[in-house]
Amino acid sequence: MLRLTKKADYGLMALKYLAEHPEVVSVSAKDIADTYRIPPQLLAKVLQRLTKVGLLRSHAGMNGGYALSKPAGTISAFEVIHAIDGPLFITSCTKGSKGCDLEPSCTVKEPLARVNESIAGVLRSISIYDLVDHETAAQRAADASQLISLTSLTQ
Amino acid sequence: MLRLTKKADYGLMALKYLAEHPEVVSVSAKDIADTYRIPPQLLAKVLQRLTKVGLLRSHAGMNGGYALSKPAGTISAFEVIHAIDGPLFITSCTKGSKGCDLEPSCTVKEPLARVNESIAGVLRSISIYDLVDHETAAQRAADASQLISLTSLTQ
DNA sequence: GAGTATACGACCATTATTGTCGGCGTTCAA
DNA sequence: TTGAACGCCGACAATAATGGTCGTATACTC
């Protein structure tokens, strides 16, 4: 069904929240979880992972919490999803270094790898900032790829 | 992890196979399954589904099997995936008609819906024919969306 | 009518995701 | 200096999705 995991959703929501409240020095996982009615401990784990890869900065103790480690405009949806869900492979048979199970098997893998790159490209073009302020890159990307689709179909 | 299901993979592989052998009137599920070392009954189910939505034509009995119901160039990867895996939603919370569970909850849903459209667009631009003959739409789409990504990032 | 094929529903096995628990280290402020 | 509020982490239980199998019915060819 090609869908994002909830964890990735939660991560994006949290980052968006942080981007929307730049005045607050640091926000606790619990605050965000309460706002969106998300399981606090699960969100905490997600945020910890985002911290580990350097997208967030954490601060323990009283009044601690999380903050973006860089401007929202420079954090792509791709980075977030990659950090939470791991490498983005559209083909189900791509596992680490070794390819498919047998011989000439997955003949669609190579072409699909390109599709994979397309999708990764789209996700790379969306920043957390774009999630906050509508009518920007997200819209442009949608328009543009709509265009690709049309030109390809009518050839 | 945003990956295709194996069923969808199998479906694409089978369609590609059929597109590669236009001379054969009809190919049995078993033949294709043997070629790619896929569980025959599982592939059979996939093909049955593709038949149901009209992408394939089936023929029972001796020398029966499946055949494309229209030119490979007019069958998009999107159709195939949609037929097998159901509607393509990137957001995990989109279930049928009703939206998210609560209030202002999923604030990322709306922007992600656009990302969803972008991806659908990419998939719509890939035909089964493209899977067979490389260096065509698949490549163009990849190039183009690479371009989108770059222009968006450097703004 | 025997053999080969699709069609379809029910079902189990496996894997992935989601969510929870408990203990630990850190910070801050009373 | 103690305790409340917080992040950090590993393990694990619950649930859902996927992958795969089985049995039977039906259609077609020879």
XYZ file of C-alpha atoms (C1' of nucleotides) in Angstrom:
370
model
C 0.000 0.000 0.000
C 3.113 2.126 -0.014
C 2.333 4.072 3.070
C 4.364 5.819 5.705
C 4.567 4.205 9.107
C 2.900 5.942 12.008
C 6.279 6.532 13.528
C 7.321 8.509 10.494
C 4.057 10.392 10.656
C 4.628 11.169 14.297
C 8.134 12.313 13.562
C 6.987 14.677 10.851
C 4.200 16.003 13.035
C 6.602 16.638 15.868
C 9.111 18.407 13.662
C 6.356 20.484 12.203
C 5.233 21.403 15.695
C 8.732 22.463 16.633
C 8.998 24.500 13.450
C 5.753 26.233 14.335
C 6.960 27.220 17.772
C 10.409 28.669 17.255
C 9.988 30.915 20.296
C 9.983 28.021 22.739
C 13.479 26.951 23.686
C 12.656 23.310 24.094
C 9.515 21.217 24.008
C 9.088 17.954 25.857
C 7.962 14.793 24.117
C 4.993 14.713 26.450
C 3.809 18.164 25.375
C 3.808 17.193 21.729
C 2.229 13.838 22.448
C -0.550 15.515 24.404
C -1.192 18.004 21.624
C -1.664 15.313 19.031
C -2.978 12.542 21.296
C -0.063 10.291 20.474
C 1.346 7.605 22.782
C 4.009 9.612 24.652
C 6.550 6.844 24.986
C 6.354 5.992 21.343
C 6.837 9.582 20.309
C 9.720 9.796 22.752
C 11.458 6.973 20.991
C 10.957 8.588 17.632
C 12.371 11.864 18.886
C 15.325 10.069 20.403
C 16.097 8.602 17.051
C 15.845 11.955 15.348
C 18.212 13.287 17.982
C 20.637 10.493 17.316
C 20.894 11.350 13.640
C 21.343 14.996 14.472
C 18.047 16.467 13.360
C 17.091 17.410 16.886
C 18.892 18.596 19.970
C 17.797 17.245 23.300
C 18.106 18.566 26.792
C 17.473 16.373 29.796
C 16.233 17.382 33.195
C 13.670 19.890 34.380
C 12.286 22.050 31.566
C 14.197 19.879 29.179
C 12.960 18.685 25.820
C 13.758 18.891 22.159
C 14.540 21.566 19.633
C 15.396 21.592 15.957
C 19.128 21.451 15.450
C 18.904 23.460 12.238
C 16.415 25.611 10.323
C 13.191 23.854 9.333
C 13.840 24.742 5.721
C 16.950 22.621 5.661
C 15.370 19.455 7.020
C 13.843 17.295 4.307
C 11.022 14.848 4.728
C 13.374 12.308 3.235
C 15.891 12.669 6.060
C 13.172 12.265 8.633
C 11.621 9.216 7.063
C 14.993 7.670 6.414
C 16.033 8.198 10.015
C 12.878 6.627 11.383
C 11.984 3.919 8.900
C 15.395 3.176 7.489
C 16.418 3.115 3.847
C 13.673 3.726 1.368
C 13.384 0.858 -1.035
C 10.392 0.492 -3.222
C 11.301 -3.015 -4.276
C 10.600 -5.539 -1.598
C 13.501 -7.784 -2.544
C 16.296 -5.324 -2.020
C 17.941 -6.369 1.169
C 21.219 -4.779 2.073
C 24.028 -5.667 -0.301
C 22.849 -8.922 -1.825
C 20.295 -8.637 -4.536
C 17.401 -10.900 -5.278
C 17.216 -14.503 -4.238
C 17.811 -16.102 -7.589
C 19.060 -15.755 -11.102
C 17.260 -13.544 -13.544
C 14.452 -13.314 -11.065
C 13.588 -9.746 -10.232
C 13.726 -8.265 -13.692
C 11.702 -5.306 -12.609
C 14.138 -4.308 -9.931
C 16.350 -2.212 -12.107
C 13.572 -0.126 -13.621
C 11.886 0.211 -10.277
C 15.084 1.470 -8.734
C 14.609 4.514 -10.915
C 11.079 4.957 -9.734
C 12.495 4.714 -6.271
C 14.871 7.557 -7.016
C 12.013 9.641 -8.345
C 10.084 9.224 -5.170
C 13.119 9.885 -3.039
C 13.623 13.028 -5.076
C 10.127 14.205 -4.322
C 10.611 13.577 -0.626
C 13.964 15.319 -0.675
C 12.309 18.360 -2.157
C 9.920 18.734 0.761
C 11.225 20.423 3.885
C 9.693 20.665 7.318
C 9.211 24.318 6.573
C 7.069 23.355 3.628
C 4.827 21.353 5.894
C 4.162 24.457 7.960
C 3.697 27.007 5.254
C 1.453 25.685 2.554
C 1.520 26.620 -1.090
C 5.233 26.161 -1.496
C 7.556 23.396 -2.555
C 5.024 20.716 -1.760
C 2.634 22.286 -4.208
C 5.305 22.922 -6.785
C 6.529 19.362 -6.632
C 3.004 18.086 -7.052
C 2.400 20.336 -10.030
C 5.669 19.433 -11.640
C 5.324 15.705 -11.335
C 1.774 15.978 -12.554
C 3.320 17.492 -15.619
C 5.814 14.677 -15.975
C 3.053 12.189 -15.802
C 1.081 13.862 -18.551
C 3.934 14.274 -20.978
C 4.981 10.672 -20.519
C 1.552 9.322 -21.111
C 0.912 11.239 -24.265
C 4.073 10.278 -26.058
C 9.860 1.769 4.792
C 7.606 2.742 1.946
C 8.059 -0.362 -0.072
C 5.967 -2.242 -2.575
C 4.434 -5.497 -1.431
C 5.704 -8.679 -2.958
C 2.341 -9.198 -4.557
C 2.701 -5.928 -6.416
C 6.217 -6.925 -7.400
C 4.970 -10.242 -8.671
C 2.237 -8.529 -10.607
C 4.652 -6.152 -12.283
C 7.045 -8.971 -13.070
C 4.275 -11.024 -14.610
C 3.019 -8.160 -16.723
C 6.528 -7.427 -17.834
C 6.935 -11.047 -18.793
C 3.763 -10.956 -20.836
C 4.888 -7.748 -22.505
C 8.162 -9.425 -23.407
C 6.457 -12.356 -25.051
C 3.790 -10.869 -27.278
C 4.037 -13.815 -29.665
C 2.635 -16.263 -27.147
C -1.143 -16.248 -27.142
C -1.498 -17.002 -23.475
C 0.835 -17.875 -20.635
C -0.166 -19.891 -17.608
C 0.420 -18.653 -14.092
C 2.575 -21.688 -13.493
C 4.910 -20.862 -16.374
C 5.546 -17.384 -15.050
C 5.882 -18.633 -11.501
C 8.449 -21.186 -12.594
C 10.432 -18.608 -14.504
C 10.768 -16.332 -11.517
C 10.631 -18.977 -8.786
C 7.510 -17.488 -7.301
C 4.865 -19.402 -5.339
C 2.487 -20.403 -8.161
C -0.721 -20.121 -6.208
C 0.153 -16.710 -4.920
C 0.959 -15.457 -8.378
C -2.267 -17.025 -9.597
C -4.207 -14.941 -7.135
C -2.440 -11.806 -8.214
C -3.158 -12.524 -11.856
C -6.774 -13.238 -11.062
C -7.044 -9.842 -9.485
C -5.451 -8.171 -12.466
C -7.933 -10.023 -14.644
C -10.804 -8.810 -12.516
C -9.865 -5.169 -13.002
C -9.474 -5.727 -16.718
C -5.726 -5.492 -17.153
C -5.480 -9.120 -18.178
C -7.571 -11.582 -20.105
C -7.758 -15.118 -18.871
C -8.532 -18.337 -20.570
C -9.161 -21.573 -18.694
C -8.507 -25.108 -19.822
C -5.762 -26.724 -21.844
C -3.224 -24.218 -23.188
C -5.066 -21.582 -21.229
C -3.487 -18.784 -19.286
C -3.283 -15.039 -19.270
C -2.635 -12.305 -21.782
C -2.507 -8.530 -21.642
C -5.872 -7.037 -22.440
C -4.313 -3.938 -23.962
C -0.913 -2.708 -25.176
C 1.824 -2.698 -22.546
C 2.405 0.984 -23.182
C -1.074 1.823 -21.939
C -0.823 -0.017 -18.634
C 0.687 2.096 -15.882
C 2.511 0.832 -12.832
C 0.013 2.830 -10.842
C -2.932 0.818 -12.149
C -1.189 -2.415 -11.337
C -0.199 -1.437 -7.831
C -3.586 0.049 -7.154
C -5.310 -3.102 -8.321
C -3.184 -5.333 -6.146
C -2.479 -3.306 -3.037
C -5.475 -1.025 -3.045
C -5.502 2.753 -2.832
C -2.148 4.389 -2.465
C -2.062 6.503 0.654
C 1.157 7.761 2.021
C -0.387 8.943 5.261
C -1.144 6.092 7.566
C -4.185 7.743 9.094
C -6.240 8.089 5.961
C -8.863 5.423 6.210
C -11.694 5.525 3.741
C -13.882 8.578 4.100
C -13.309 9.649 7.677
C -10.137 11.529 8.368
C -7.929 11.364 11.424
C -9.065 10.299 14.836
C -9.160 13.665 16.520
C -9.304 17.393 16.132
C -6.325 19.272 14.813
C -4.368 16.077 15.090
C -2.819 15.116 11.796
C -1.626 18.515 10.698
C 0.775 16.980 8.253
C -1.905 15.105 6.397
C -2.833 17.882 4.047
C 0.711 18.631 2.894
C 1.508 14.953 2.647
C -1.516 14.400 0.476
C 0.306 16.469 -2.112
C 3.404 14.378 -1.762
C 1.144 11.437 -2.269
C -0.092 12.912 -5.506
C 3.467 13.481 -6.653
C 4.334 9.877 -6.122
C 1.164 8.687 -7.757
C 2.083 10.894 -10.688
C 5.456 9.252 -11.003
C 3.895 5.813 -10.933
C 1.273 6.853 -13.454
C 4.051 7.917 -15.790
C 5.612 4.458 -15.845
C 4.079 1.895 -18.149
C 4.698 -1.811 -18.350
C 6.342 -1.122 -21.658
C 8.821 1.100 -19.863
C 9.764 -1.774 -17.616
C 10.711 -3.818 -20.650
C 12.556 -1.273 -22.696
C 14.942 0.685 -20.551
C 16.056 4.241 -21.083
C 12.579 5.604 -21.596
C 9.910 7.155 -19.445
C 11.306 5.606 -16.309
C 14.566 7.353 -16.939
C 12.921 10.589 -17.943
C 10.777 10.649 -14.846
C 13.804 10.014 -12.689
C 15.731 12.805 -14.361
C 12.861 15.225 -14.147
C 12.071 14.689 -10.520
C 15.730 14.912 -9.726
C 15.494 18.332 -11.244
C 12.489 19.249 -9.168
C 14.333 18.240 -6.088
C 17.300 20.388 -6.909
C 15.394 23.517 -7.766
C 13.341 23.234 -4.625
C 16.307 22.842 -2.388
C 18.221 25.769 -3.747
C 15.472 28.312 -3.459
C -14.459 -37.856 -19.376
C -9.565 -37.131 -18.376
C -6.357 -33.619 -17.919
C -5.113 -28.881 -17.480
C -6.149 -24.503 -16.377
C -8.472 -20.482 -13.918
C -11.529 -18.788 -9.770
C -12.246 -18.194 -5.157
C -12.739 -18.522 -0.314
C -10.835 -19.975 4.021
C -7.073 -20.535 6.577
C -2.380 -20.634 8.851
C 2.551 -18.817 9.208
C 5.542 -15.244 9.270
C 6.938 -10.738 9.726
C 6.417 -5.797 10.701
C 4.454 -2.359 13.199
C 2.695 -0.341 17.272
C 2.663 0.291 21.836
C 4.153 -0.649 26.884
C 7.174 -1.430 30.897
C 11.007 -0.731 33.830
C 15.298 0.927 34.998
C 18.916 4.370 34.409
C 21.271 9.024 33.913
C 20.697 14.176 33.828
C 19.169 18.641 35.100
C 17.110 22.025 37.877
C 14.976 24.227 41.674
C 13.144 24.291 46.140
C 20.615 17.391 48.651
C 16.541 15.595 47.402
C 12.942 14.868 44.323
C 10.312 15.987 40.320
C 10.607 16.348 35.371
C 12.894 15.062 31.786
C 15.657 12.244 28.116
C 17.787 7.410 27.036
C 17.573 2.642 26.146
C 16.587 -2.269 25.840
C 13.232 -5.779 26.118
C 8.974 -7.369 25.252
C 3.792 -7.888 24.461
C -0.112 -6.896 21.381
C -1.738 -6.237 17.085
C -1.944 -5.860 12.207
C -0.324 -6.752 7.634
C 1.660 -9.696 4.526
C 2.942 -13.944 2.490
C 1.806 -18.307 1.426
C -1.101 -22.831 1.375
C -5.149 -25.869 0.780
C -9.358 -27.425 -0.939
C -12.873 -27.147 -3.967
C -15.506 -25.494 -7.796
C -15.676 -24.275 -12.559
C -14.210 -23.807 -17.444
C -12.103 -25.438 -21.456
C -9.545 -28.701 -24.736
C -8.617 -32.922 -26.588
